[in-house]
XYZ file of C-alpha atoms in Angstrom:
618
model
C 137.823 33.429 -86.992
C 139.109 29.949 -86.782
C 137.591 26.716 -88.419
C 136.400 25.509 -85.269
C 134.492 28.608 -84.285
C 130.962 28.096 -84.182
C 128.637 30.907 -84.761
C 124.809 29.943 -85.169
C 123.521 26.553 -84.734
C 122.114 25.919 -88.202
C 120.545 22.372 -87.769
C 120.859 19.992 -90.346
C 119.758 22.451 -93.401
C 122.916 24.077 -94.113
C 122.055 24.681 -97.963
C 120.479 28.450 -98.360
C 121.163 31.302 -100.117
C 122.343 34.232 -98.203
C 123.300 37.781 -99.474
C 126.941 39.233 -98.725
C 126.629 42.881 -99.326
C 128.873 46.181 -98.974
C 126.676 49.201 -97.223
C 124.897 51.361 -99.119
C 125.886 50.032 -102.406
C 122.917 47.909 -103.797
C 124.905 44.949 -104.906
C 124.984 41.503 -103.476
C 127.237 38.385 -103.897
C 124.708 35.511 -103.357
C 125.806 32.139 -102.374
C 124.624 29.151 -100.419
C 122.270 27.016 -102.428
C 123.303 24.212 -104.499
C 123.686 24.479 -108.197
C 123.463 27.467 -110.510
C 121.632 29.840 -108.079
C 124.231 32.596 -106.942
C 126.868 35.044 -107.985
C 127.009 38.548 -108.617
C 123.883 40.527 -108.399
C 124.149 44.393 -109.164
C 120.901 46.057 -109.087
C 118.818 42.707 -109.532
C 115.437 41.735 -107.921
C 116.496 38.020 -107.540
C 119.812 35.776 -107.574
C 121.864 36.127 -111.228
C 121.778 32.102 -111.529
C 125.335 32.490 -112.040
C 127.752 29.473 -111.731
C 130.228 29.748 -109.308
C 133.140 27.568 -108.957
C 135.316 27.237 -105.763
C 137.389 23.916 -105.737
C 140.655 21.891 -104.669
C 142.496 19.160 -106.622
C 142.925 15.958 -105.106
C 146.323 15.067 -103.581
C 148.251 13.130 -106.273
C 145.279 13.253 -108.873
C 144.289 15.199 -111.906
C 140.555 15.405 -110.146
C 139.033 18.142 -108.365
C 136.537 18.578 -105.712
C 134.292 21.670 -105.470
C 131.569 23.298 -103.716
C 128.205 22.649 -105.142
C 127.439 26.062 -106.465
C 127.492 24.909 -110.140
C 125.030 23.303 -112.579
C 125.530 21.471 -115.651
C 126.005 23.539 -118.412
C 127.054 23.168 -122.466
C 130.556 23.973 -123.251
C 130.186 27.413 -125.032
C 132.668 26.280 -128.104
C 129.664 23.844 -129.296
C 128.032 27.084 -130.604
C 130.670 27.787 -132.624
C 131.260 24.336 -134.425
C 129.478 23.090 -137.580
C 129.381 19.480 -137.082
C 128.137 19.209 -133.174
C 126.068 22.177 -132.819
C 122.567 20.155 -132.971
C 120.566 18.871 -130.428
C 122.978 16.016 -129.432
C 125.895 18.332 -128.350
C 124.060 18.512 -124.886
C 124.077 14.772 -124.591
C 127.322 14.605 -125.776
C 128.759 17.219 -123.608
C 126.718 15.596 -120.272
C 128.549 12.167 -121.375
C 132.251 13.861 -121.521
C 131.792 15.475 -118.195
C 130.527 12.218 -116.586
C 133.138 10.141 -118.145
C 135.913 12.747 -117.249
C 135.187 13.613 -113.908
C 137.614 15.901 -113.697
C 135.390 18.528 -110.984
C 133.269 16.357 -108.789
C 130.874 18.371 -106.313
C 131.276 17.445 -102.576
C 128.544 15.593 -101.199
C 126.397 17.374 -99.019
C 127.381 15.148 -96.049
C 130.982 16.093 -96.258
C 130.221 20.000 -95.975
C 130.132 22.049 -93.146
C 128.853 25.502 -92.839
C 129.291 28.332 -90.260
C 127.239 31.176 -90.606
C 127.056 34.466 -88.988
C 125.813 37.696 -89.563
C 129.020 38.983 -91.370
C 131.018 35.948 -91.863
C 129.595 32.677 -93.891
C 132.144 29.925 -94.071
C 131.894 26.279 -95.918
C 134.689 23.622 -95.073
C 134.972 20.342 -97.011
C 137.929 18.373 -96.800
C 141.179 20.318 -96.873
C 139.179 23.380 -98.538
C 137.685 26.064 -96.733
C 136.164 29.006 -98.391
C 134.876 32.176 -96.237
C 132.658 35.007 -97.217
C 133.354 38.051 -95.180
C 130.420 40.811 -95.142
C 131.706 43.638 -92.719
C 129.029 46.386 -91.463
C 129.137 49.077 -88.927
C 127.338 52.376 -88.706
C 127.287 54.134 -91.792
C 129.193 57.533 -91.073
C 127.019 60.928 -91.778
C 128.374 62.561 -94.716
C 127.770 65.942 -93.287
C 130.037 65.233 -90.492
C 132.407 62.092 -91.406
C 135.789 62.808 -93.094
C 136.449 61.366 -96.671
C 138.202 58.244 -95.588
C 135.675 57.410 -93.132
C 133.311 57.402 -95.974
C 135.447 55.801 -98.304
C 136.222 52.840 -95.836
C 132.502 52.339 -94.871
C 131.306 53.088 -98.380
C 133.860 50.386 -100.049
C 131.604 48.431 -102.859
C 133.081 45.235 -102.210
C 132.993 42.089 -100.148
C 136.056 39.855 -98.854
C 136.536 36.179 -99.316
C 139.383 33.719 -98.426
C 140.447 30.444 -99.363
C 142.089 28.144 -97.489
C 144.038 25.177 -98.786
C 145.451 22.422 -95.813
C 148.074 20.708 -97.565
C 150.243 20.027 -94.469
C 149.288 16.159 -95.139
C 149.500 16.248 -99.132
C 152.297 14.636 -101.022
C 152.215 16.899 -104.221
C 151.493 20.511 -104.916
C 147.603 21.039 -105.213
C 145.582 23.527 -107.171
C 142.768 25.548 -105.825
C 140.524 27.662 -108.240
C 137.923 30.219 -107.684
C 135.887 31.600 -110.605
C 132.792 32.308 -112.498
C 130.515 31.707 -115.637
C 129.719 34.683 -117.362
C 126.011 35.682 -117.597
C 126.496 38.936 -118.936
C 125.141 39.096 -122.704
C 127.302 42.463 -123.152
C 130.428 42.027 -121.702
C 132.955 39.473 -122.024
C 135.314 38.418 -118.826
C 138.611 40.045 -118.656
C 142.003 40.222 -116.868
C 142.545 42.504 -114.225
C 146.530 42.586 -114.498
C 145.986 43.706 -118.225
C 144.605 47.188 -116.985
C 146.265 47.611 -113.628
C 150.074 47.021 -114.588
C 149.962 43.977 -112.843
C 149.693 45.464 -109.215
C 145.952 43.401 -109.133
C 145.238 39.641 -110.479
C 141.802 38.556 -111.107
C 138.827 38.329 -113.331
C 136.100 41.074 -114.202
C 133.049 40.843 -115.800
C 132.650 44.124 -117.687
C 133.674 46.990 -115.654
C 130.964 46.579 -113.096
C 131.992 43.241 -111.150
C 135.378 41.647 -110.232
C 137.342 38.941 -108.216
C 140.353 40.502 -107.662
C 143.561 39.274 -105.755
C 146.941 41.230 -104.844
C 149.833 39.958 -107.123
C 152.334 39.639 -104.165
C 149.565 37.257 -102.658
C 149.610 34.483 -105.321
C 151.589 31.822 -106.231
C 150.334 30.658 -109.894
C 147.365 32.130 -111.779
C 145.428 30.138 -114.832
C 142.850 31.507 -116.639
C 141.058 28.571 -118.501
C 138.452 28.123 -121.342
C 135.461 26.585 -119.708
C 135.809 24.877 -116.543
C 137.539 21.998 -117.474
C 139.393 22.191 -120.605
C 142.878 23.666 -119.141
C 142.534 22.695 -114.997
C 144.874 19.915 -116.009
C 148.096 21.754 -116.196
C 149.135 20.735 -119.859
C 151.513 23.849 -119.712
C 149.938 25.417 -122.513
C 149.524 29.334 -122.377
C 146.193 30.243 -121.051
C 143.625 31.409 -123.696
C 140.781 33.790 -124.101
C 137.287 32.129 -122.950
C 134.052 31.774 -124.287
C 132.252 31.275 -120.882
C 133.992 30.804 -117.665
C 137.261 32.098 -116.084
C 138.849 31.134 -112.738
C 141.897 31.912 -110.582
C 144.242 29.013 -109.894
C 146.471 29.002 -107.000
C 149.062 26.277 -106.347
C 149.708 25.056 -102.667
C 152.979 23.007 -102.192
C 152.809 19.635 -100.225
C 153.367 20.078 -96.584
C 151.767 23.499 -96.718
C 148.750 25.306 -95.250
C 147.871 28.743 -97.197
C 145.492 31.253 -97.192
C 144.654 33.334 -100.393
C 142.436 36.443 -100.223
C 140.150 38.154 -102.328
C 137.937 41.129 -102.962
C 134.744 40.542 -104.855
C 134.057 44.016 -105.959
C 131.228 46.202 -107.681
C 131.087 49.391 -109.018
C 128.345 51.322 -111.339
C 128.785 54.853 -110.226
C 125.464 56.649 -111.956
C 121.916 55.239 -111.301
C 118.422 56.585 -110.402
C 116.292 58.334 -113.180
C 114.546 61.482 -113.054
C 116.596 62.562 -110.058
C 120.112 61.825 -111.704
C 121.575 60.522 -108.560
C 125.096 58.789 -108.248
C 126.260 56.438 -105.677
C 128.121 58.010 -102.918
C 130.890 55.849 -103.015
C 132.023 57.389 -106.916
C 133.380 60.238 -105.013
C 136.228 57.967 -103.764
C 136.507 55.692 -106.359
C 136.827 56.214 -110.360
C 136.651 52.705 -111.487
C 136.503 49.134 -110.375
C 139.973 48.516 -110.408
C 140.451 51.424 -107.887
C 137.731 49.434 -105.556
C 139.698 46.023 -105.788
C 143.362 47.820 -104.774
C 141.449 49.473 -101.922
C 139.747 46.414 -100.703
C 142.723 44.030 -100.623
C 144.757 46.835 -98.849
C 141.862 47.147 -96.206
C 141.562 43.665 -95.750
C 142.454 43.335 -92.322
C 140.549 46.085 -91.032
C 137.772 44.731 -92.708
C 138.057 41.470 -90.942
C 138.280 42.834 -87.933
C 134.767 45.117 -88.515
C 133.150 41.814 -89.677
C 134.254 40.045 -86.303
C 132.767 42.655 -84.398
C 129.515 42.739 -86.353
C 129.452 38.947 -85.854
C 130.089 39.288 -82.060
C 127.199 41.931 -82.225
C 124.332 39.177 -83.091
C 126.321 35.945 -81.498
C 126.802 37.489 -78.152
C 122.930 38.830 -77.851
C 120.397 37.314 -75.489
C 118.683 35.445 -78.312
C 117.883 31.865 -79.134
C 119.585 29.994 -82.114
C 116.353 30.817 -84.094
C 116.594 34.227 -83.487
C 120.118 34.619 -84.351
C 119.921 33.108 -87.344
C 116.574 35.347 -88.390
C 118.325 38.675 -87.049
C 121.609 37.466 -89.462
C 119.642 36.869 -92.428
C 117.772 40.143 -91.819
C 120.806 42.136 -91.470
C 122.461 40.588 -94.653
C 119.277 41.246 -96.730
C 118.878 44.889 -95.411
C 122.428 45.982 -96.469
C 121.878 44.287 -99.761
C 119.068 46.676 -100.275
C 120.501 49.910 -99.265
C 121.890 52.707 -101.475
C 123.339 55.830 -100.580
C 122.846 58.239 -103.320
C 124.503 61.950 -104.114
C 121.677 64.306 -105.367
C 122.656 68.132 -105.943
C 125.730 67.400 -103.586
C 123.807 65.909 -100.574
C 123.365 62.489 -99.532
C 120.229 60.452 -99.993
C 119.884 57.330 -98.179
C 117.686 54.326 -100.017
C 116.336 51.095 -98.646
C 114.962 49.046 -101.501
C 111.975 46.513 -100.566
C 113.747 43.546 -101.839
C 112.885 41.668 -104.878
C 110.117 44.567 -105.263
C 112.923 47.300 -105.517
C 110.180 49.909 -104.119
C 112.357 52.730 -102.618
C 111.931 53.667 -99.041
C 108.878 52.047 -98.601
C 107.187 53.542 -95.287
C 105.776 50.413 -93.538
C 109.413 48.946 -94.073
C 111.215 51.881 -92.592
C 109.174 51.819 -89.671
C 110.067 48.324 -89.670
C 113.822 48.500 -89.536
C 113.574 51.892 -87.547
C 115.129 50.829 -84.309
C 117.984 49.089 -86.419
C 118.831 52.046 -87.958
C 118.708 54.260 -84.947
C 121.112 52.037 -83.190
C 123.917 52.000 -86.110
C 123.239 55.201 -87.873
C 120.341 57.456 -86.767
C 121.250 60.233 -89.545
C 119.581 57.798 -92.212
C 116.262 58.058 -90.439
C 116.239 61.721 -90.480
C 117.214 61.578 -94.202
C 114.403 59.546 -94.938
C 111.853 61.286 -93.133
C 113.213 64.594 -94.366
C 112.571 63.522 -98.193
C 109.220 62.103 -97.135
C 108.210 65.746 -96.000
C 109.606 67.801 -98.925
C 108.881 65.487 -101.499
C 106.305 62.549 -100.824
C 103.773 64.422 -98.476
C 100.477 65.453 -99.814
C 97.155 66.870 -98.494
C 93.592 65.455 -98.897
C 90.214 65.023 -97.809
C 88.401 62.076 -96.354
C 85.023 60.494 -96.542
C 82.917 57.793 -95.209
C 82.857 54.632 -97.549
C 79.830 54.790 -99.937
C 79.300 58.563 -98.801
C 80.399 61.135 -101.151
C 80.649 63.890 -98.490
C 83.627 65.241 -97.792
C 85.507 65.976 -94.415
C 88.950 67.609 -93.797
C 91.383 65.411 -93.912
C 95.119 66.660 -93.536
C 98.630 65.936 -94.450
C 99.908 62.042 -95.047
C 102.459 60.552 -96.779
C 103.049 58.094 -99.910
C 103.587 54.227 -99.600
C 106.997 54.708 -101.307
C 109.485 56.995 -103.264
C 109.447 55.118 -106.400
C 110.819 51.861 -107.733
C 113.642 50.452 -109.649
C 116.133 53.071 -109.349
C 113.535 55.195 -110.684
C 112.081 58.138 -108.303
C 107.960 58.689 -108.596
C 106.555 62.322 -108.941
C 106.302 64.623 -106.119
C 103.514 63.522 -103.692
C 103.012 59.997 -105.418
C 104.197 56.646 -105.039
C 104.967 53.585 -107.630
C 102.405 51.338 -105.571
C 99.590 53.213 -104.998
C 96.558 53.451 -107.678
C 93.256 55.338 -107.714
C 89.775 53.832 -107.619
C 90.276 50.065 -106.619
C 89.891 48.033 -103.587
C 92.625 45.919 -101.532
C 96.010 45.715 -102.551
C 97.591 48.944 -104.415
C 94.806 51.353 -103.037
C 95.808 54.213 -101.315
C 97.396 53.487 -97.728
C 97.092 56.977 -96.547
C 96.126 56.673 -92.710
C 99.057 53.946 -92.258
C 101.751 56.210 -93.819
C 100.751 58.836 -91.533
C 101.028 56.745 -88.852
C 104.231 55.398 -89.951
C 105.440 58.900 -90.079
C 104.639 59.550 -86.631
C 106.134 56.678 -85.129
C 109.146 57.249 -86.842
C 109.639 60.937 -86.077
C 108.671 60.567 -82.691
C 111.012 57.596 -81.828
C 113.815 59.093 -83.923
C 113.265 62.386 -81.647
C 113.150 60.208 -78.128
C 116.236 58.255 -79.192
C 118.526 61.181 -80.504
C 116.923 64.411 -78.600
C 117.256 66.264 -81.962
C 114.752 68.951 -81.181
C 116.329 71.196 -83.509
C 115.153 68.966 -86.391
C 111.735 68.638 -84.742
C 110.537 71.761 -84.713
C 109.238 72.299 -88.298
C 108.066 68.909 -88.624
C 104.381 67.997 -89.042
C 104.770 65.944 -85.419
C 105.892 68.929 -83.637
C 103.404 71.477 -85.363
C 100.359 69.424 -84.440
C 99.336 68.645 -88.398
C 99.866 65.134 -87.908
C 97.523 64.627 -85.078
C 94.992 67.056 -86.658
C 95.266 64.556 -89.530
C 95.262 61.190 -87.524
C 91.934 62.360 -85.518
C 90.076 63.810 -88.699
C 90.439 60.033 -90.159
C 88.772 58.646 -87.030
C 85.338 60.832 -87.200
C 84.416 64.354 -87.965
C 82.253 64.398 -84.756
C 84.346 64.327 -81.802
C 81.856 62.844 -79.975
C 81.785 59.610 -82.040
C 85.523 58.677 -82.211
C 86.558 55.391 -81.486
C 90.513 55.810 -81.493
C 90.364 53.710 -85.113
C 90.542 54.722 -88.632
C 87.137 55.374 -89.932
C 87.228 57.506 -92.767
C 89.055 56.760 -96.436
C 91.139 59.089 -98.169
C 90.047 61.196 -101.018
C 92.769 59.668 -102.842
C 91.207 56.452 -103.363
C 88.380 58.023 -105.601
C 85.777 55.572 -105.126
C 87.832 52.655 -103.859
C 88.785 51.618 -100.561
C 91.546 51.815 -98.203
C 93.625 48.395 -97.992
C 95.827 47.231 -95.536
C 99.419 45.920 -97.183
C 98.122 42.225 -96.589
C 97.452 39.655 -99.323
C 93.717 39.471 -99.641
C 92.361 36.174 -97.715
C 95.043 36.081 -95.293
C 92.793 37.743 -92.733
C 89.446 36.223 -93.422
C 86.464 39.367 -92.948
C 89.433 41.518 -91.679
C 89.486 45.313 -92.403
C 92.427 47.658 -92.368
C 90.615 49.034 -89.005
C 90.248 45.755 -87.486
C 93.889 44.273 -87.877
C 96.402 46.893 -88.861
C 96.012 50.272 -87.466
C 94.248 49.182 -83.829
C 97.719 48.704 -82.234
C 99.733 51.227 -84.641
C 97.449 54.243 -84.260
C 97.009 53.799 -80.422
C 100.935 53.973 -80.025
C 101.207 56.878 -82.733
C 98.886 58.908 -80.296
C 100.690 57.926 -76.960
C 103.888 58.890 -78.676
C 102.340 62.355 -79.700
C 101.239 63.014 -76.130
C 104.559 62.373 -74.784
C 105.861 64.570 -77.337
C 103.480 67.422 -76.852
C 103.666 66.939 -72.716
C 107.284 67.618 -73.148
C 107.225 70.705 -75.433
C 104.096 72.243 -73.163
C 101.670 71.777 -75.870
C 98.572 70.994 -73.233
C 95.502 71.502 -75.720
C 97.386 69.095 -78.088
C 98.635 66.662 -75.759
C 95.102 66.187 -73.884
C 93.402 65.451 -77.555
C 96.361 63.191 -78.435
C 96.067 61.414 -75.022
C 92.325 60.961 -75.326
C 92.403 59.032 -78.593
C 94.441 56.271 -77.403
C 91.785 55.518 -74.471
C 89.134 55.693 -76.865
C 91.102 53.227 -79.008
C 91.913 50.639 -75.991
C 88.239 50.815 -74.972
C 87.016 49.974 -78.485
C 89.606 46.910 -78.539
C 88.957 45.907 -74.976
C 84.977 45.906 -75.757
C 85.261 43.217 -78.151
C 87.288 40.844 -75.556
C 85.101 37.720 -74.979
C 84.814 35.627 -71.907
C 88.350 34.438 -70.775
C 89.930 37.231 -72.317
C 89.723 35.736 -75.983
C 89.719 38.453 -78.627
C 87.073 38.688 -81.313
C 88.307 41.229 -83.897
C 85.204 42.464 -84.810
C 85.354 46.290 -83.797
C 84.478 47.714 -87.320
C 82.314 50.248 -87.670
C 78.793 49.550 -88.976
C 79.574 50.419 -92.869
C 77.803 50.496 -96.157
C 78.177 47.078 -97.898
C 80.848 46.883 -100.334
C 79.436 47.079 -103.953
C 81.021 46.702 -106.894
C 83.853 49.499 -107.983
C 81.957 50.156 -111.293
C 78.677 50.855 -109.437
C 80.256 52.566 -106.661
C 82.107 54.732 -109.286
C 78.361 55.531 -111.253
C 77.100 56.695 -107.884
C 79.980 58.915 -106.774
C 80.422 62.631 -106.868
C 82.619 62.647 -110.206
C 81.542 64.124 -113.361
C 80.380 61.905 -116.444
C 83.794 62.079 -117.946
C 85.742 61.425 -114.657
C 83.524 58.172 -114.167
C 84.386 57.073 -117.713
C 87.855 57.078 -117.146
C 87.642 55.216 -113.567
C 85.681 52.449 -115.173
C 88.401 52.124 -117.706
C 91.111 52.221 -114.672
C 88.806 49.606 -112.876
C 88.663 47.143 -115.640
C 92.115 47.510 -116.073
C 93.099 46.847 -112.563
C 90.755 43.899 -112.763
C 93.101 42.350 -115.278
C 96.346 43.287 -113.777
C 95.052 41.521 -110.405
C 95.251 38.229 -112.025
C 98.979 38.994 -112.972
C 101.890 38.536 -110.444
C 102.467 41.327 -108.527
C 105.669 42.309 -110.125
């Protein structure tokens, strides 16, 4: 990718963080917003706020210009002195920084950014920095070769620094480094543990910036970001806070330096004792670094093809930007795990880190079916085997129970910890609104995901034992409409017994849709689509009776929706059934069918939830 190539038109605002992630490994290298806001993110829920130093020496000067991905910070040595460790040390250090002017950020109007789905590039003056995050279909571990999996699951992204010193009159130093923000591990030199094959820096044993020895001209590790960059000739020392690699580019030359930004954390996930699948092929981060550098050219070609996937699409510039961002964040949330010798595909819910959240699984369904359909089947299989359950249903305000059926949990756990079988980390009992059980929606999500998967792959063998094929999903959906077939509307009308006196909630923030209900806004279209998909499935399989029932429901739903159109086709979202007005959770529990002891427990739960609702979601 040449520096002249335009990827996506960013407009005026080019300063935003973006994820740069390998596939199925969970880590992210975040970069793009000025200041101390990016860095190495290994299973975190937010950017690590790490100083990242990428800069170049001015020609003939002892001054450096750098991309503005770092902020002011105290010299770490101040903590170890007796005379200047008081409150005045911060002011002293700031004055020294300002007077010395050793490292000066580029002005924002000097920087050009070229942003794609896989390649992100910054250019200022004679310095270009490029981050490369290749992505392609993740091979199915059940059928792929060992080398195919090693190549695809390599836990590293790549980087290039290009220094154009063709017009220079002196040798110029470029640097690439970071601030140590790990309270447990110091930054170490990679050549000390690789027999000199790799140079670079590692933060503990989990992250590293690596380069091949044959590829570099000079390396310096320096104490703080400015104490040895002037090239005093003194040997490098062990640093307190920051390290970097310095590269010399002679006058009249243009050079490109390649790096692997590597991650390694083999064993993760509580309860199920899973490990990252890539740990089958890499024993430590040094092996990751050597492999990443050896495969640089192949990975770069994959990244170029990935960029073209989005750039050549018939989308607007805004759409391309959104898709590129979504792909980056998606891969930064993915984990391919191994459990009892079998692959387990996990997609975390961004900063919330809930695992395989079902309402997101259905959102990313078409992308996964395009790139790696086996992951959809893998997720659905785990939902069926571990995170499905059966319930009864009731009308709000009425303790009478009716048959319910099969459904699925909101998620499979949170923050690398699987939840108990049949339960999510999100859903709670005996509450209204957020965090209540989302039984109907997850059932609809399962139907949509399963039917689309079968339609796209024609995997009939997988379908046969599934709830969608057996009719269990259809029975469960119509039971949640109305127990009397003559009163069905194609909408959800009953709540799950799992709400235990509470109310079913849609995954929207309270107040976003004033006066809305789950029936009104979220499930009308999705339920209609699920019924249509099941009708086709049953007809294709010769299940005429089930197909007729599935076909009747979307007709009822469409009639319910269109009956609320105003003159001129204006939609009035008020197709809610007539229901008992909401009462307080406390009074509802007291009047419910539960025993006195159970009522007492649920009232205590309600009081606790009332307090929790005032807190942030995470």
